[in-house]
PDB file of C-alpha atoms in Angstrom:
ATOM      1  CA  ARG D 668     359.887-203.070 -20.066  1.00  0.00           C
ATOM      2  CA  ILE D 669     360.975-205.593 -17.492  1.00  0.00           C
ATOM      3  CA  ALA D 670     358.328-208.071 -18.630  1.00  0.00           C
ATOM      4  CA  LEU D 671     359.407-207.671 -22.259  1.00  0.00           C
ATOM      5  CA  VAL D 672     363.084-208.074 -21.374  1.00  0.00           C
ATOM      6  CA  THR D 673     362.251-211.166 -19.312  1.00  0.00           C
ATOM      7  CA  LEU D 674     360.227-212.634 -22.181  1.00  0.00           C
ATOM      8  CA  LEU D 675     362.992-211.943 -24.695  1.00  0.00           C
ATOM      9  CA  ALA D 676     365.648-213.391 -22.373  1.00  0.00           C
ATOM     10  CA  ALA D 677     363.568-216.520 -21.774  1.00  0.00           C
ATOM     11  CA  THR D 678     362.992-216.951 -25.492  1.00  0.00           C
ATOM     12  CA  ALA D 679     366.682-216.459 -26.285  1.00  0.00           C
ATOM     13  CA  GLY D 680     367.674-218.881 -23.555  1.00  0.00           C
ATOM     14  CA  ALA D 681     365.209-221.442 -24.861  1.00  0.00           C
ATOM     15  CA  ALA D 682     366.464-221.064 -28.402  1.00  0.00           C
ATOM     16  CA  ALA D 683     370.025-221.672 -27.224  1.00  0.00           C
ATOM     17  CA  GLN D 684     368.958-224.933 -25.571  1.00  0.00           C
ATOM     18  CA  ILE D 685     367.354-226.439 -28.661  1.00  0.00           C
ATOM     19  CA  ALA D 686     369.675-228.921 -30.354  1.00  0.00           C
ATOM     20  CA  PRO D 687     370.568-228.296 -33.996  1.00  0.00           C
ATOM     21  CA  PRO D 688     368.752-230.496 -36.533  1.00  0.00           C
ATOM     22  CA  GLN D 689     370.305-233.905 -37.149  1.00  0.00           C
ATOM     23  CA  PRO D 690     370.693-235.534 -40.549  1.00  0.00           C
ATOM     24  CA  PRO D 691     367.611-237.604 -41.553  1.00  0.00           C
ATOM     25  CA  SER D 692     369.321-240.945 -40.796  1.00  0.00           C
ATOM     26  CA  ALA D 693     370.135-239.871 -37.232  1.00  0.00           C
ATOM     27  CA  GLN D 694     366.742-238.358 -36.394  1.00  0.00           C
ATOM     28  CA  GLN D 695     364.754-239.892 -33.604  1.00  0.00           C
ATOM     29  CA  PRO D 696     360.955-239.939 -33.434  1.00  0.00           C
ATOM     30  CA  ALA D 697     359.580-236.622 -32.237  1.00  0.00           C
ATOM     31  CA  GLN D 698     359.593-236.375 -28.468  1.00  0.00           C
ATOM     32  CA  PRO D 699     357.808-233.646 -26.534  1.00  0.00           C
ATOM     33  CA  GLN D 700     360.179-230.941 -25.324  1.00  0.00           C
ATOM     34  CA  ARG D 701     360.700-230.788 -21.568  1.00  0.00           C
ATOM     35  CA  GLY D 702     362.266-228.216 -19.306  1.00  0.00           C
ATOM     36  CA  PRO D 703     363.005-224.516 -19.862  1.00  0.00           C
ATOM     37  CA  ALA D 704     362.988-224.708 -23.676  1.00  0.00           C
ATOM     38  CA  SER D 705     359.502-226.149 -23.655  1.00  0.00           C
ATOM     39  CA  SER D 706     358.032-223.623 -21.234  1.00  0.00           C
ATOM     40  CA  ALA D 707     359.491-220.623 -23.091  1.00  0.00           C
ATOM     41  CA  LEU D 708     358.261-221.828 -26.483  1.00  0.00           C
ATOM     42  CA  ASN D 709     354.761-222.473 -25.165  1.00  0.00           C
ATOM     43  CA  TYR D 710     354.531-219.219 -23.227  1.00  0.00           C
ATOM     44  CA  VAL D 711     351.133-217.561 -23.294  1.00  0.00           C
ATOM     45  CA  PRO D 712     351.254-214.060 -21.835  1.00  0.00           C
ATOM     46  CA  GLY D 713     348.898-213.316 -18.987  1.00  0.00           C
ATOM     47  CA  ILE D 714     346.554-210.354 -18.800  1.00  0.00           C
ATOM     48  CA  GLY D 715     349.040-208.359 -16.713  1.00  0.00           C
ATOM     49  CA  ASP D 716     351.864-209.044 -19.156  1.00  0.00           C
ATOM     50  CA  MET D 717     349.784-207.864 -22.099  1.00  0.00           C
ATOM     51  CA  MET D 718     348.520-204.799 -20.244  1.00  0.00           C
ATOM     52  CA  ASN D 719     352.118-203.787 -19.460  1.00  0.00           C
ATOM     53  CA  ILE D 720     353.590-204.633 -22.845  1.00  0.00           C
ATOM     54  CA  LEU D 721     350.757-203.792 -25.245  1.00  0.00           C
ATOM     55  CA  VAL D 722     348.076-201.626 -23.671  1.00  0.00           C
ATOM     56  CA  GLN D 723     349.704-199.235 -21.218  1.00  0.00           C
ATOM     57  CA  PRO D 724     352.367-197.892 -23.630  1.00  0.00           C
ATOM     58  CA  ARG D 725     349.725-197.238 -26.291  1.00  0.00           C
ATOM     59  CA  HIS D 726     347.493-195.462 -23.758  1.00  0.00           C
ATOM     60  CA  ALA D 727     350.456-193.235 -22.877  1.00  0.00           C
ATOM     61  CA  LYS D 728     351.461-192.596 -26.488  1.00  0.00           C
ATOM     62  CA  LEU D 729     347.884-191.681 -27.369  1.00  0.00           C
ATOM     63  CA  GLY D 730     347.782-189.082 -24.590  1.00  0.00           C
ATOM     64  CA  LEU D 731     351.205-187.695 -25.465  1.00  0.00           C
ATOM     65  CA  ALA D 732     350.399-187.409 -29.177  1.00  0.00           C
ATOM     66  CA  ALA D 733     347.149-185.534 -28.530  1.00  0.00           C
ATOM     67  CA  ARG D 734     348.810-183.233 -26.005  1.00  0.00           C
ATOM     68  CA  GLU D 735     351.158-182.181 -28.835  1.00  0.00           C
ATOM     69  CA  ARG D 736     348.196-181.981 -31.231  1.00  0.00           C
ATOM     70  CA  ASN D 737     349.859-184.562 -33.447  1.00  0.00           C
ATOM     71  CA  TRP D 738     346.522-185.882 -34.683  1.00  0.00           C
ATOM     72  CA  ASP D 739     347.992-188.288 -37.233  1.00  0.00           C
ATOM     73  CA  LEU D 740     350.060-189.952 -34.509  1.00  0.00           C
ATOM     74  CA  ALA D 741     347.062-189.891 -32.153  1.00  0.00           C
ATOM     75  CA  ALA D 742     344.937-191.669 -34.785  1.00  0.00           C
ATOM     76  CA  TYR D 743     347.668-194.278 -35.205  1.00  0.00           C
ATOM     77  CA  ALA D 744     348.068-194.729 -31.431  1.00  0.00           C
ATOM     78  CA  LEU D 745     344.304-195.105 -31.011  1.00  0.00           C
ATOM     79  CA  LYS D 746     344.205-197.806 -33.678  1.00  0.00           C
ATOM     80  CA  GLU D 747     347.147-199.561 -32.017  1.00  0.00           C
ATOM     81  CA  LEU D 748     345.437-199.338 -28.618  1.00  0.00           C
ATOM     82  CA  ASP D 749     342.250-200.823 -30.042  1.00  0.00           C
ATOM     83  CA  GLN D 750     344.254-203.669 -31.609  1.00  0.00           C
ATOM     84  CA  ALA D 751     346.113-204.243 -28.330  1.00  0.00           C
ATOM     85  CA  LEU D 752     342.841-204.560 -26.423  1.00  0.00           C
ATOM     86  CA  SER D 753     341.554-206.985 -29.064  1.00  0.00           C
ATOM     87  CA  THR D 754     344.724-209.041 -28.735  1.00  0.00           C
ATOM     88  CA  VAL D 755     344.294-209.246 -24.969  1.00  0.00           C
ATOM     89  CA  ALA D 756     340.748-210.550 -25.458  1.00  0.00           C
ATOM     90  CA  LYS D 757     341.879-213.127 -28.040  1.00  0.00           C
ATOM     91  CA  VAL D 758     344.849-214.445 -26.092  1.00  0.00           C
ATOM     92  CA  GLN D 759     343.063-214.503 -22.720  1.00  0.00           C
ATOM     93  CA  PRO D 760     339.310-214.746 -23.455  1.00  0.00           C
ATOM     94  CA  LYS D 761     338.450-215.394 -19.792  1.00  0.00           C
ATOM     95  CA  TYR D 762     339.851-213.836 -16.642  1.00  0.00           C
ATOM     96  CA  LYS D 763     338.440-214.879 -13.298  1.00  0.00           C
ATOM     97  CA  ASN D 764     334.653-214.777 -13.866  1.00  0.00           C
ATOM     98  CA  PHE D 765     334.843-212.229 -16.684  1.00  0.00           C
ATOM     99  CA  THR D 766     334.668-212.574 -20.432  1.00  0.00           C
ATOM    100  CA  VAL D 767     337.525-210.258 -21.357  1.00  0.00           C
ATOM    101  CA  SER D 768     336.048-208.896 -24.598  1.00  0.00           C
ATOM    102  CA  GLU D 769     332.795-208.020 -22.814  1.00  0.00           C
ATOM    103  CA  ALA D 770     334.669-206.375 -19.937  1.00  0.00           C
ATOM    104  CA  ILE D 771     336.778-204.316 -22.345  1.00  0.00           C
ATOM    105  CA  GLU D 772     333.700-203.198 -24.275  1.00  0.00           C
ATOM    106  CA  SER D 773     331.692-202.319 -21.187  1.00  0.00           C
ATOM    107  CA  MET D 774     334.537-200.433 -19.499  1.00  0.00           C
ATOM    108  CA  THR D 775     336.195-198.719 -22.490  1.00  0.00           C
ATOM    109  CA  GLY D 776     334.032-199.122 -25.600  1.00  0.00           C
ATOM    110  CA  GLU D 777     332.160-195.829 -25.467  1.00  0.00           C
ATOM    111  CA  ALA D 778     335.295-193.920 -24.513  1.00  0.00           C
ATOM    112  CA  MET D 779     337.195-195.452 -27.451  1.00  0.00           C
ATOM    113  CA  ARG D 780     334.435-194.372 -29.833  1.00  0.00           C
ATOM    114  CA  ASN D 781     334.462-190.876 -28.300  1.00  0.00           C
ATOM    115  CA  LEU D 782     338.236-190.749 -28.706  1.00  0.00           C
ATOM    116  CA  ASP D 783     337.895-191.693 -32.358  1.00  0.00           C
ATOM    117  CA  ASP D 784     335.422-188.842 -32.843  1.00  0.00           C
ATOM    118  CA  ALA D 785     337.719-186.402 -31.031  1.00  0.00           C
ATOM    119  CA  VAL D 786     340.798-187.417 -33.008  1.00  0.00           C
ATOM    120  CA  ARG D 787     338.915-187.168 -36.307  1.00  0.00           C
ATOM    121  CA  ALA D 788     337.651-183.714 -35.289  1.00  0.00           C
ATOM    122  CA  ARG D 789     341.151-182.765 -34.072  1.00  0.00           C
ATOM    123  CA  ASN D 790     339.471-181.357 -30.993  1.00  0.00           C
ATOM    124  CA  LEU D 791     341.730-181.283 -27.920  1.00  0.00           C
ATOM    125  CA  LYS D 792     338.930-180.424 -25.483  1.00  0.00           C
ATOM    126  CA  GLN D 793     336.784-183.304 -26.741  1.00  0.00           C
ATOM    127  CA  PHE D 794     339.830-185.582 -26.715  1.00  0.00           C
ATOM    128  CA  THR D 795     340.757-184.682 -23.138  1.00  0.00           C
ATOM    129  CA  GLU D 796     337.255-185.541 -21.938  1.00  0.00           C
ATOM    130  CA  ALA D 797     337.179-188.854 -23.840  1.00  0.00           C
ATOM    131  CA  TYR D 798     340.711-189.735 -22.696  1.00  0.00           C
ATOM    132  CA  GLY D 799     339.605-189.140 -19.117  1.00  0.00           C
ATOM    133  CA  GLU D 800     336.636-191.470 -19.728  1.00  0.00           C
ATOM    134  CA  LEU D 801     338.966-194.135 -21.113  1.00  0.00           C
ATOM    135  CA  THR D 802     341.346-193.818 -18.175  1.00  0.00           C
ATOM    136  CA  ASP D 803     338.422-193.996 -15.734  1.00  0.00           C
ATOM    137  CA  GLY D 804     337.199-197.106 -17.595  1.00  0.00           C
ATOM    138  CA  CYS D 805     340.594-198.762 -17.185  1.00  0.00           C
ATOM    139  CA  ASN D 806     340.574-198.012 -13.483  1.00  0.00           C
ATOM    140  CA  SER D 807     336.958-199.204 -13.125  1.00  0.00           C
ATOM    141  CA  CYS D 808     337.971-202.509 -14.683  1.00  0.00           C
ATOM    142  CA  HIS D 809     340.894-202.812 -12.277  1.00  0.00           C
ATOM    143  CA  THR D 810     338.523-202.165  -9.366  1.00  0.00           C
ATOM    144  CA  ALA D 811     336.022-204.750 -10.646  1.00  0.00           C
ATOM    145  CA  LEU D 812     338.870-207.282 -10.746  1.00  0.00           C
ATOM    146  CA  ASN D 813     339.920-206.360  -7.203  1.00  0.00           C
ATOM    147  CA  LEU D 814     343.095-204.760  -8.560  1.00  0.00           C
ATOM    148  CA  GLN D 815     342.238-201.196  -7.509  1.00  0.00           C
ATOM    149  CA  PHE D 816     345.884-200.627  -6.576  1.00  0.00           C
ATOM    150  CA  ILE D 817     346.624-200.454 -10.327  1.00  0.00           C
ATOM    151  CA  LYS D 818     345.786-196.838 -11.187  1.00  0.00           C
ATOM    152  CA  ILE D 819     346.214-195.546 -14.702  1.00  0.00           C
ATOM    153  CA  LYS D 820     346.515-191.808 -15.296  1.00  0.00           C
ATOM    154  CA  THR D 821     347.192-189.267 -17.997  1.00  0.00           C
ATOM    155  CA  PRO D 822     350.939-189.210 -18.650  1.00  0.00           C
ATOM    156  CA  GLU D 823     352.697-186.149 -17.258  1.00  0.00           C
ATOM    157  CA  ALA D 824     355.873-186.709 -19.258  1.00  0.00           C
ATOM    158  CA  SER D 825     357.043-189.031 -21.986  1.00  0.00           C
ATOM    159  CA  GLY D 826     358.534-192.346 -20.978  1.00  0.00           C
ATOM    160  CA  PHE D 827     359.719-192.715 -24.568  1.00  0.00           C
ATOM    161  CA  PRO D 828     362.941-190.705 -24.883  1.00  0.00           C
ATOM    162  CA  ASN D 829     363.520-191.980 -28.400  1.00  0.00           C
ATOM    163  CA  GLN D 830     360.219-190.691 -29.838  1.00  0.00           C
ATOM    164  CA  ASP D 831     359.236-187.130 -30.719  1.00  0.00           C
ATOM    165  CA  PHE D 832     355.515-186.621 -30.242  1.00  0.00           C
ATOM    166  CA  THR D 833     355.332-183.147 -31.788  1.00  0.00           C
ATOM    167  CA  ALA D 834     353.427-182.772 -35.041  1.00  0.00           C
ATOM    168  CA  PRO D 835     355.570-182.597 -38.169  1.00  0.00           C
TER     169      PRO D 835
END
């Protein structure tokens, strides 16, 4: 949340610093932006930002939805998680010596396919096993990147007080 709030604050601050358009006769040739407005408008989120903003919440929501046997929400959360991982790979194709899309596939690909099977079958036991594989894959990736202090786990409680995860 902090990263998202920081990003939104930086973007709002940058927008406030941009001068309003001038009439055509008063316009100057385009000059590159400099300073805070420029850096906020050209911001490219890092891997950590995207993991915190896009991936981790979807991992949690997927686990919470399945725990409540809300299979429609679990299917949606799984699709969103897959899209989030794809976005990470598109925005940051390389990280250290790793090709991000290859790392994601090797660490989580099979687990994601197993999760899809479990959600389609509406099988909590199968889901729990596949979710554990996914979580282990996330942590294996962190270890491979020398970030073993980042440990992902199955959520014990919802961090989303404004969402009901129970099935309709």
